[in-house]
Tab-separated table of C-alpha atoms in Angstrom:
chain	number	residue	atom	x	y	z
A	286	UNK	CA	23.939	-12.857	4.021
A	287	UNK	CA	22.185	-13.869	7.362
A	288	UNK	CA	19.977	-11.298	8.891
A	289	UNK	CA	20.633	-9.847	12.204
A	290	UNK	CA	17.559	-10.561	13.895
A	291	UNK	CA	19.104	-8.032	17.305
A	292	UNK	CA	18.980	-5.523	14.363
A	293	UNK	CA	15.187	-5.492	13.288
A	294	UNK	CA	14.531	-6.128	16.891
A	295	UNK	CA	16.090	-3.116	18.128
A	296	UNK	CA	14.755	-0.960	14.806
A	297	UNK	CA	11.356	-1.403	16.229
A	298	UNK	CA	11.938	-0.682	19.971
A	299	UNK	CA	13.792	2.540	19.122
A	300	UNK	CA	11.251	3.803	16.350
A	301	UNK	CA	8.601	6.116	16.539
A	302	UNK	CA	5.079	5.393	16.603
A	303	UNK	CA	3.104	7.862	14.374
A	304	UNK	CA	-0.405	5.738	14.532
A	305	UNK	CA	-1.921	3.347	16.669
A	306	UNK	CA	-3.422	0.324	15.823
A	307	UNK	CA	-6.749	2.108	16.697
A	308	UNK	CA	-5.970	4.967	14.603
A	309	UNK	CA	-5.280	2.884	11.283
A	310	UNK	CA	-8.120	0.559	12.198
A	311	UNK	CA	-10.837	3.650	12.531
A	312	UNK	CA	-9.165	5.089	8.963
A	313	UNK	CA	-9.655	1.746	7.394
A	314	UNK	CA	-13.058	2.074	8.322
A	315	UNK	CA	-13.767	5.465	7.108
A	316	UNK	CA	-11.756	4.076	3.955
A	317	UNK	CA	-14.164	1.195	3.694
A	318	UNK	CA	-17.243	3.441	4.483
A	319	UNK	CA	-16.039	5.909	1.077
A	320	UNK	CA	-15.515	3.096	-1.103
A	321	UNK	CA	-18.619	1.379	-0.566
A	322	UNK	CA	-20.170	4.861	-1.260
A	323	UNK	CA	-18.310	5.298	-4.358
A	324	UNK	CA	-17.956	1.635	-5.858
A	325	UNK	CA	-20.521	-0.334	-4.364
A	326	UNK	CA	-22.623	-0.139	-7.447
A	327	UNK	CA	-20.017	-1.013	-10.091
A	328	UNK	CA	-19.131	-4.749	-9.320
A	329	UNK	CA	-15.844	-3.952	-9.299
A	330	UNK	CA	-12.322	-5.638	-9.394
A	331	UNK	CA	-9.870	-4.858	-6.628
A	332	UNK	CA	-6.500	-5.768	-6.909
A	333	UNK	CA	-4.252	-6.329	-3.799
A	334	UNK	CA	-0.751	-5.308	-4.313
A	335	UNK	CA	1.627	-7.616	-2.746
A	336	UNK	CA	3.132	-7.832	-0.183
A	337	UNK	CA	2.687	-4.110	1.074
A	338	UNK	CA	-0.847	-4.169	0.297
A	339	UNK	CA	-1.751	-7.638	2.200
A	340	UNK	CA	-2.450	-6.498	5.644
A	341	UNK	CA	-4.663	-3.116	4.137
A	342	UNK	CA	-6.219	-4.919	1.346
A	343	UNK	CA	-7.532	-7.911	4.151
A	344	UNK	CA	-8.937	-5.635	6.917
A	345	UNK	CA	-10.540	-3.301	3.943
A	346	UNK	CA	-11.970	-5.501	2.431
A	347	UNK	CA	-14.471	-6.581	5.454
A	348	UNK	CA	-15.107	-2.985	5.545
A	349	UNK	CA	-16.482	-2.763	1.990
A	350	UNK	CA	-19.810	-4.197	1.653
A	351	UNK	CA	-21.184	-4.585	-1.605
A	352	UNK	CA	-20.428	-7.503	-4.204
A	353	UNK	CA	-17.088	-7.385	-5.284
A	354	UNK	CA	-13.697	-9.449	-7.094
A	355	UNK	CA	-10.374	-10.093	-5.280
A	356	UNK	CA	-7.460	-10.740	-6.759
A	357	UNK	CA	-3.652	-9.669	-6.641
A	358	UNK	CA	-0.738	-8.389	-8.445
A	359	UNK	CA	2.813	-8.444	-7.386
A	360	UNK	CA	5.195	-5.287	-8.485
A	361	UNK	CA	7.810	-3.685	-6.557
A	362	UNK	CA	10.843	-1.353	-6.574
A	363	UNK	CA	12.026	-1.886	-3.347
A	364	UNK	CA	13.031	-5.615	-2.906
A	365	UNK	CA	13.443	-5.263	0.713
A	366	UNK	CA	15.873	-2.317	0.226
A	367	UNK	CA	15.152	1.569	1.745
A	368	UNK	CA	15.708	2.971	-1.817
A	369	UNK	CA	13.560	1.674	-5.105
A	370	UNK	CA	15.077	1.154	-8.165
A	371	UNK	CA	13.318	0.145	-11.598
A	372	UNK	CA	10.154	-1.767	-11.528
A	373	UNK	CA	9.565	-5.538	-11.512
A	374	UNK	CA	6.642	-7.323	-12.388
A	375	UNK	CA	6.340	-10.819	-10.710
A	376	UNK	CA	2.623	-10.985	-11.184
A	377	UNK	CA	0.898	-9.389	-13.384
A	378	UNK	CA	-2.757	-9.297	-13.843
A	379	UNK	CA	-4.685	-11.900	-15.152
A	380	UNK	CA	-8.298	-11.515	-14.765
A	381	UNK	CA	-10.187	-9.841	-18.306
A	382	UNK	CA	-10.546	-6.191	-16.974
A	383	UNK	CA	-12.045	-5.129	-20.077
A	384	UNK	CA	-15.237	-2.526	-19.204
A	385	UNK	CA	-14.800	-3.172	-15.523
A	386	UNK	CA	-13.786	-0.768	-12.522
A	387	UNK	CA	-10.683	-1.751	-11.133
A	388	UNK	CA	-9.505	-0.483	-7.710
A	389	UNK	CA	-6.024	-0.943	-6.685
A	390	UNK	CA	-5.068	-1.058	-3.126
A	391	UNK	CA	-1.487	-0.597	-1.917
A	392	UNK	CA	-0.054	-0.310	1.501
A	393	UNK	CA	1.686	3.563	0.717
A	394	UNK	CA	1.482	5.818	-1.826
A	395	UNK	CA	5.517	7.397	-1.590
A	396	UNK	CA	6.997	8.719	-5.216
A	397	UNK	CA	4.138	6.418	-6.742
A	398	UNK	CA	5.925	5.154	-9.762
A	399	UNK	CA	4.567	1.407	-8.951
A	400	UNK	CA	1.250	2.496	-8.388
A	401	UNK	CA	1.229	4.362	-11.229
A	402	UNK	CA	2.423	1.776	-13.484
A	403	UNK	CA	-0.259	-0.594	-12.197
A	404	UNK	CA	-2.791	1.734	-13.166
A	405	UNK	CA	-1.511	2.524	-16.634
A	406	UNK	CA	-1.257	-1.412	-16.924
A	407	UNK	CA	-4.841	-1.952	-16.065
A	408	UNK	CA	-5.994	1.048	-18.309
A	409	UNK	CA	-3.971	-0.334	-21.532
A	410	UNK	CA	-6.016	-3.742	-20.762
A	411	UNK	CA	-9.301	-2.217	-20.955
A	412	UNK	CA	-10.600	-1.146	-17.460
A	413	UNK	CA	-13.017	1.619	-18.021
A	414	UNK	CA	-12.528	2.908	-14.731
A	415	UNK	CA	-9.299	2.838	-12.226
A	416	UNK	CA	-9.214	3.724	-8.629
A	417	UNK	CA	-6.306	3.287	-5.765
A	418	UNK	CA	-7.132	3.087	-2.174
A	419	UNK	CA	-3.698	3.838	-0.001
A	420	UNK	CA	-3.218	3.301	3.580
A	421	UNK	CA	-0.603	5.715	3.993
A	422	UNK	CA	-0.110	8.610	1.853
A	423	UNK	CA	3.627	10.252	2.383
A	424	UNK	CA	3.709	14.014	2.070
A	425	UNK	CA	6.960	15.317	-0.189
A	426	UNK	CA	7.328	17.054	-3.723
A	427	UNK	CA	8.820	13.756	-5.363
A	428	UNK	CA	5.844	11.917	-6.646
A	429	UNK	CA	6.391	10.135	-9.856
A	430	UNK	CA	4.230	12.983	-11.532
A	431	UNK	CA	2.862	16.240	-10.623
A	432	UNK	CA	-0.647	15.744	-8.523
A	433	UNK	CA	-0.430	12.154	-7.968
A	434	UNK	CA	-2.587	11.226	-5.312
A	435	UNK	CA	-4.981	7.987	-4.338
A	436	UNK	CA	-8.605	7.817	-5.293
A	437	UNK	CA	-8.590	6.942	-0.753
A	438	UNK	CA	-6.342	6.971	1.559
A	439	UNK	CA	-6.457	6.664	5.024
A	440	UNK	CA	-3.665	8.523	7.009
A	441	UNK	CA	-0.448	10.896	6.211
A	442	UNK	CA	2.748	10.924	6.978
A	443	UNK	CA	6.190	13.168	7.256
A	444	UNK	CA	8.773	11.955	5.181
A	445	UNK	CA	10.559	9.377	6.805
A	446	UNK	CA	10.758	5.715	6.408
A	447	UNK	CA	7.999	3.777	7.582
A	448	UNK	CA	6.933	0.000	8.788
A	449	UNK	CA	3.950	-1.541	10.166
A	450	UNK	CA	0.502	-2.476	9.113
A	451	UNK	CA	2.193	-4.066	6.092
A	452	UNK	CA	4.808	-1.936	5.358
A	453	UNK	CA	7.888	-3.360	6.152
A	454	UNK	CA	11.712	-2.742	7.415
A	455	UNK	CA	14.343	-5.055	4.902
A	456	UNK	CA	11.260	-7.388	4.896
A	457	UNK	CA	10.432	-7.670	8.429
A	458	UNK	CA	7.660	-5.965	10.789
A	459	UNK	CA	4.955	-5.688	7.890
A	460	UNK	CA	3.353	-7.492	11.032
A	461	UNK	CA	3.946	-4.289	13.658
A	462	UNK	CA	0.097	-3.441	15.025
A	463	UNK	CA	1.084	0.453	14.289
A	464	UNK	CA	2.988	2.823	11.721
A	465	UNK	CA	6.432	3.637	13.298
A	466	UNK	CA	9.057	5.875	12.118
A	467	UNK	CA	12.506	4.729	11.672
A	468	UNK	CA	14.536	6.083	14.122
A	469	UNK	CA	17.191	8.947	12.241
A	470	UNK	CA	15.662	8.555	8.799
């Protein structure tokens, strides 16, 4: 089915901004500032998750600095739908993680169940220590368990569905220079 390209268009002019490019660029650098406080001793192995976590996991990581690993894993619920369903692993990961300090960084920490399966992934391999950096943390009683939360995040938001800064709307805008609100949801 083609995409209606008026559609997305329109999606982002009537949306509402809830951060700034300036805003998610400071957090990112507060983000980077507590990791390197944190981590920057444990040569650690971060773990991009794709695609939500591209644009986050790219500006943090010039904001981390301290010897470090980069690689990526691909999971997702969402398949450019506004509901999730059951995970799906296209890439698992493949680096030895055995006795290492993983940190996982993710574009938004919603109900969590991907994020959560990532790090119960990475524990069953061996990592000795698992963190999760979010750029967006969403504020609602339906995480996937209670007191799920990231290890950092950088901003909140209501409870609405969100694009921008790699987030995306049925697989467009992850390249929006804010966080906008969809408009109605």
């Amino acid at each position: 089915m083609p995409v209606d390209l008026n559609h997305i268009r329109q999606a982002l002019r009537e949306a509402d901004c809830l951060y700034t490019e300036e805003q998610i660029e400071e957090s990112i650098r507060k983000m980077g500032r507590e990791i390197t406080e944190s981590l920057g001793d444990s040569n650690p192995l971060v773990y991009c998750v794709m695609n939500g976590g591209l644009v986050i996991t790219g500006k943090l990581l010039t904001e981390m600095s301290f010897p470090l690993e980069v690689s990526y894993v691909h999971a997702t619920r969402y398949r450019n739908q506004l509901t999730g369903n059951t995970l799906n692993w296209k890439v698992r990961p493949s680096e030895d993680m055995k006795g290492r300090t993983v940190l996982i960084v993710d574009d938004i920490l919603d109900e969590g169940h991907t994020l959560d399966a990532i790090v119960e992934y990475c524990k069953e391999n061996g990592a000795e220590r698992v963190f999760t950096a979010v750029l967006i943390d969403k504020k609602h009683d339906r995480k996937a368990r209670p007191g799920l939360q990231a290890n950092f995040s950088g901003l909140e938001v209501e409870d609405r569905y969100i694009f921008g800064y790699g987030l995306d709307y049925q697989g467009y805008w992850r390249n929006a220079k804010g966080i906008y609100a969809l408009k109605g949801h």
